[in-house]
CSV table of C-alpha atoms and ligand atoms in Angstrom, one decimal:
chain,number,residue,atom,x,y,z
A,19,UNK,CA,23.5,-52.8,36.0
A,20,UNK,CA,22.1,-55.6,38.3
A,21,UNK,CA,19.5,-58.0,37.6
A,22,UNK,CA,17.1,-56.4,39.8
A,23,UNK,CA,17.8,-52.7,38.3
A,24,UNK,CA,17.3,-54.1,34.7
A,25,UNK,CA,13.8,-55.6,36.0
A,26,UNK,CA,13.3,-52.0,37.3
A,27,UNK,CA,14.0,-50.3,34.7
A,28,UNK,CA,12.6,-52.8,31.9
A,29,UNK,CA,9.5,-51.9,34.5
A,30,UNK,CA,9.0,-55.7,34.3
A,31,UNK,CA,8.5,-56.2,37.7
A,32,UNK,CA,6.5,-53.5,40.0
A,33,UNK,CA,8.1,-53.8,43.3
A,34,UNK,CA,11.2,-53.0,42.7
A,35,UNK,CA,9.6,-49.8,41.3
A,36,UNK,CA,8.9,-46.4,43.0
A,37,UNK,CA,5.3,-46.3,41.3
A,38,UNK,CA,6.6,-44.0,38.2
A,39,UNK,CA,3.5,-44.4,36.3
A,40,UNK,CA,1.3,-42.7,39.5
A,41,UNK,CA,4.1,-39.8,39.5
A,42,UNK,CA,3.0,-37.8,36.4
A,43,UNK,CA,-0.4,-38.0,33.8
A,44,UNK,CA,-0.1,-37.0,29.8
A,45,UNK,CA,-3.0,-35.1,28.3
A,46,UNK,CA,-2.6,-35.7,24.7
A,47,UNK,CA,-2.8,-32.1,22.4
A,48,UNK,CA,-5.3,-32.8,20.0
A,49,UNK,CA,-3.6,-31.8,16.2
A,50,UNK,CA,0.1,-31.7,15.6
A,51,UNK,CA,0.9,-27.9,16.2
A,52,UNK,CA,2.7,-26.4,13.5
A,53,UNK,CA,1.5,-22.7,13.5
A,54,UNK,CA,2.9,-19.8,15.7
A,55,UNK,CA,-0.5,-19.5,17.6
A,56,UNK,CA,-0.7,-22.5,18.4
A,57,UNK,CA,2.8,-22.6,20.0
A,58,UNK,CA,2.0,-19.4,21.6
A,59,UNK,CA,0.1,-21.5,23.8
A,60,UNK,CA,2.2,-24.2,24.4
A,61,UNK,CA,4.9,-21.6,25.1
A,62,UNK,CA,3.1,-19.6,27.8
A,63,UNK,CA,1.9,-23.3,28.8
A,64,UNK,CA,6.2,-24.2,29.7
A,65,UNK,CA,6.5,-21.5,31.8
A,66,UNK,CA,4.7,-23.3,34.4
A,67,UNK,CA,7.0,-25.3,35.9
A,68,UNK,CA,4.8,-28.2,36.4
A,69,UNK,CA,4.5,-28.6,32.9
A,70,UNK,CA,6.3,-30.4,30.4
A,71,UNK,CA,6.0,-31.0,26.9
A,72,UNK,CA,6.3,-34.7,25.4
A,73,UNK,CA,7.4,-34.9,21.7
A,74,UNK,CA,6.7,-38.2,20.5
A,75,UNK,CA,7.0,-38.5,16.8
A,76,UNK,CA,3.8,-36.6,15.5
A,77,UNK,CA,2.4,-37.2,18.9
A,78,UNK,CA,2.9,-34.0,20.9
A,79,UNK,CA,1.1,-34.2,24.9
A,80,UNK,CA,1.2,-31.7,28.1
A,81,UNK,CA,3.0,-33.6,31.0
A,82,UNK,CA,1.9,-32.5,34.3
A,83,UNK,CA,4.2,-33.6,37.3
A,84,UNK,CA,2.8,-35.1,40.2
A,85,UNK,CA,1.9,-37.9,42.5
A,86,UNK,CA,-1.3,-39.3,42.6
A,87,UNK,CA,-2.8,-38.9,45.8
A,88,UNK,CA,-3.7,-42.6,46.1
A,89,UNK,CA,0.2,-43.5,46.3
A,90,UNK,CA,0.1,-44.4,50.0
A,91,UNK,CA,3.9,-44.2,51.5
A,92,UNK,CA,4.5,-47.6,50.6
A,93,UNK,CA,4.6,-46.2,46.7
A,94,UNK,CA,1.8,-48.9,46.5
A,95,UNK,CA,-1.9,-47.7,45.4
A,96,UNK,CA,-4.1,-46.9,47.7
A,97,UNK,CA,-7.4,-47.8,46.5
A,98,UNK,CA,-5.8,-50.8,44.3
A,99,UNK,CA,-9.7,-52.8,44.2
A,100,UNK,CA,-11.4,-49.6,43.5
A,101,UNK,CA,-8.4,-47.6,41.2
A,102,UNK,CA,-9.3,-47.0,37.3
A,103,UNK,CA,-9.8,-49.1,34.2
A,104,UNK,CA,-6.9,-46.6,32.8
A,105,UNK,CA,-4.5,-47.9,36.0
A,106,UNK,CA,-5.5,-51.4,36.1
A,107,UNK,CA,-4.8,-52.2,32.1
A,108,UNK,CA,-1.4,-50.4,32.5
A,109,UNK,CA,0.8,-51.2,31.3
A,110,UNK,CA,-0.3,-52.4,27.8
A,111,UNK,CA,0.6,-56.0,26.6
A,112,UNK,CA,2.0,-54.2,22.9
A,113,UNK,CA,4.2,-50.9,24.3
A,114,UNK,CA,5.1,-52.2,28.1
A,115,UNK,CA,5.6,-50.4,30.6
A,116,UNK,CA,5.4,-46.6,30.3
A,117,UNK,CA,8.5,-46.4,32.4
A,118,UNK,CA,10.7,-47.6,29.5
A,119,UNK,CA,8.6,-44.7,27.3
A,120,UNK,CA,9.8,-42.4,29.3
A,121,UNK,CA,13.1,-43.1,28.8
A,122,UNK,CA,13.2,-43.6,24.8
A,123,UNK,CA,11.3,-40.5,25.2
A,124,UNK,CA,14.4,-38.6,26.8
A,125,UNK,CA,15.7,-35.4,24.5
A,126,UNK,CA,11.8,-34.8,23.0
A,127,UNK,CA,10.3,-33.9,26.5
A,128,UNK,CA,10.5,-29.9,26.3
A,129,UNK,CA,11.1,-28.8,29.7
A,130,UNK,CA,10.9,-24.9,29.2
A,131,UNK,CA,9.8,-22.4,26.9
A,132,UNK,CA,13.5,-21.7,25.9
A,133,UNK,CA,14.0,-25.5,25.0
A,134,UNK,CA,11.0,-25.6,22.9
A,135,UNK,CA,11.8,-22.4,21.0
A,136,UNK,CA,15.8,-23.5,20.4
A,137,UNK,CA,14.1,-27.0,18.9
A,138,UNK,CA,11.9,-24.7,16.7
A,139,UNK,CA,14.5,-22.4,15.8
A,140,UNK,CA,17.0,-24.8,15.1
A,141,UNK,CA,15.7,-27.8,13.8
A,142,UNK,CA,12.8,-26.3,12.6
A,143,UNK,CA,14.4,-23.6,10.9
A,144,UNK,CA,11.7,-21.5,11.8
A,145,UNK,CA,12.0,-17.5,12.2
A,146,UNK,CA,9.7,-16.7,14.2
A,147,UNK,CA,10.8,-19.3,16.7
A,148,UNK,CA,15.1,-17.5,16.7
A,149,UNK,CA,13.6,-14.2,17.1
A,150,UNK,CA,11.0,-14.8,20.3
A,151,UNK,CA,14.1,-16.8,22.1
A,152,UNK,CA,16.2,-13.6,21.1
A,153,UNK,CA,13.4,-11.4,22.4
A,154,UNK,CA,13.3,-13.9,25.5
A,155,UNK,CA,16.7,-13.7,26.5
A,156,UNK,CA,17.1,-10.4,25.9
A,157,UNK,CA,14.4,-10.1,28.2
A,158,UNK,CA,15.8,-12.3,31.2
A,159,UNK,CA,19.2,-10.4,30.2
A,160,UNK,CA,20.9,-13.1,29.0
A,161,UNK,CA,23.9,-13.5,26.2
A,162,UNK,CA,22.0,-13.5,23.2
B,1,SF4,S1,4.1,-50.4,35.6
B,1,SF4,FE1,4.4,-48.5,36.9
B,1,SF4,S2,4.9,-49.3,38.9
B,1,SF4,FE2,5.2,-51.0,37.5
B,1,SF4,S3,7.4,-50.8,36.9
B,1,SF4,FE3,6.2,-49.7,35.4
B,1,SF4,S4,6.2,-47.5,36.2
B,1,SF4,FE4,6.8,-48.9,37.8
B,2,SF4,S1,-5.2,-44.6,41.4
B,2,SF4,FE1,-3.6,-46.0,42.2
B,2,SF4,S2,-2.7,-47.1,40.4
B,2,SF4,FE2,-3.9,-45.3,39.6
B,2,SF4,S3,-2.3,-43.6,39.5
B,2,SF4,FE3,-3.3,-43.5,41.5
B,2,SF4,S4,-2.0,-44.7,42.9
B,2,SF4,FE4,-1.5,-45.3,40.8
C-alpha cells in the first residue's frame, strides 16, 4: 500500500478521501437487544436495503446509507462555515477517524435479515433465531 493510500485509509488526511464520513449516519439503538421482540424489529428493519446493522461490542446502531446532500461534486462540504457542531468535531481526538471504525467494524455490520438471524442462530445459540431463518428460506425457496 502507498504512502498516500495508508494516509487515506488511516483517514489522516481528508483530501485524499472521498468524504466517507458524509456517505452514511448511525442512529444508536437505545438498550442492547437481547429479546425476540425486540429483534423482530430489527429484522423487519434489514429488509430495507438502505439499512444496515452495526454490531459494536454491546453497542448495537441502525446504519442508513447515503450521501449527505451538502457533498458538492468535489466530495468537499458544501456548506463547510455553516455545517454542524457533529461534522466540524469529527473526527474525535481519542477514536480518529470514523473511517478506520468502519473498517475494525467489518464482520459485525449485519447486512440482511438472513445475516443477523445466522449470527443469532449460530453464535447465539438461540432457537428461535435457527427456526425464523428456516422459515425464511423456506419461504424465498431456498436449500434449507
Ligand atoms: S474524516 Fe471523513 S473525509 Fe476525512 S478521512 Fe475520515 S472519512 Fe474521510
Ligand atoms: S454537512 Fe458537510 S461535513 Fe457534514 S455530513 Fe454533510 S457534507 Fe459532510
Amino acid at each position: 500500500m502507498s504512502k498516500k493510500q495508508e494516509m487515506y485509509f488511516n483517514g489522516e488526511d481528508c483530501r485524499f478521501c472521498n468524504g466517507m464520513c458524509c456517505r452514511y449516519v448511525t442512529i444508536d439503538i437505545e438498550k442492547e437487544p437481547r429479546s425476540e421482540d425486540r429483534f423482530d424489529e430489527i429484522i423487519w428493519w434489514l429488509f430495507n436495503p438502505n439499512i444496515k446493522v452495526l454490531k459494536n461490542g454491546h453497542i448495537w446502531s441502525i446504519l442508513v446509507m447515503g450521501k449527505c446532500e451538502n457533498l458538492n461534486g468535489s466530495d468537499k462540504c458544501a456548506i463547510y462555515e455553516a455545517r454542524p457542531d457533529l461534522c466540524r468535531e469529527y473526527p474525535p481526538e481519542e477514536e480518529g477517524c470514523h473511517f478506520d471504525d468502519i473498517k475494525r467494524l467489518e464482520g459485525t455490520i449485519f447486512n440482511t435479515a438472513e445475516e443477523l438471524l445466522t449470527y443469532l442462530a449460530v453464535d447465539r445459540r438461540k432457537e428461535w433465531a435457527k427456526k425464523r431463518l428456516e422459515n425464511m428460506r423456506k419461504a424465498k425457496n431456498l436449500e434449507v
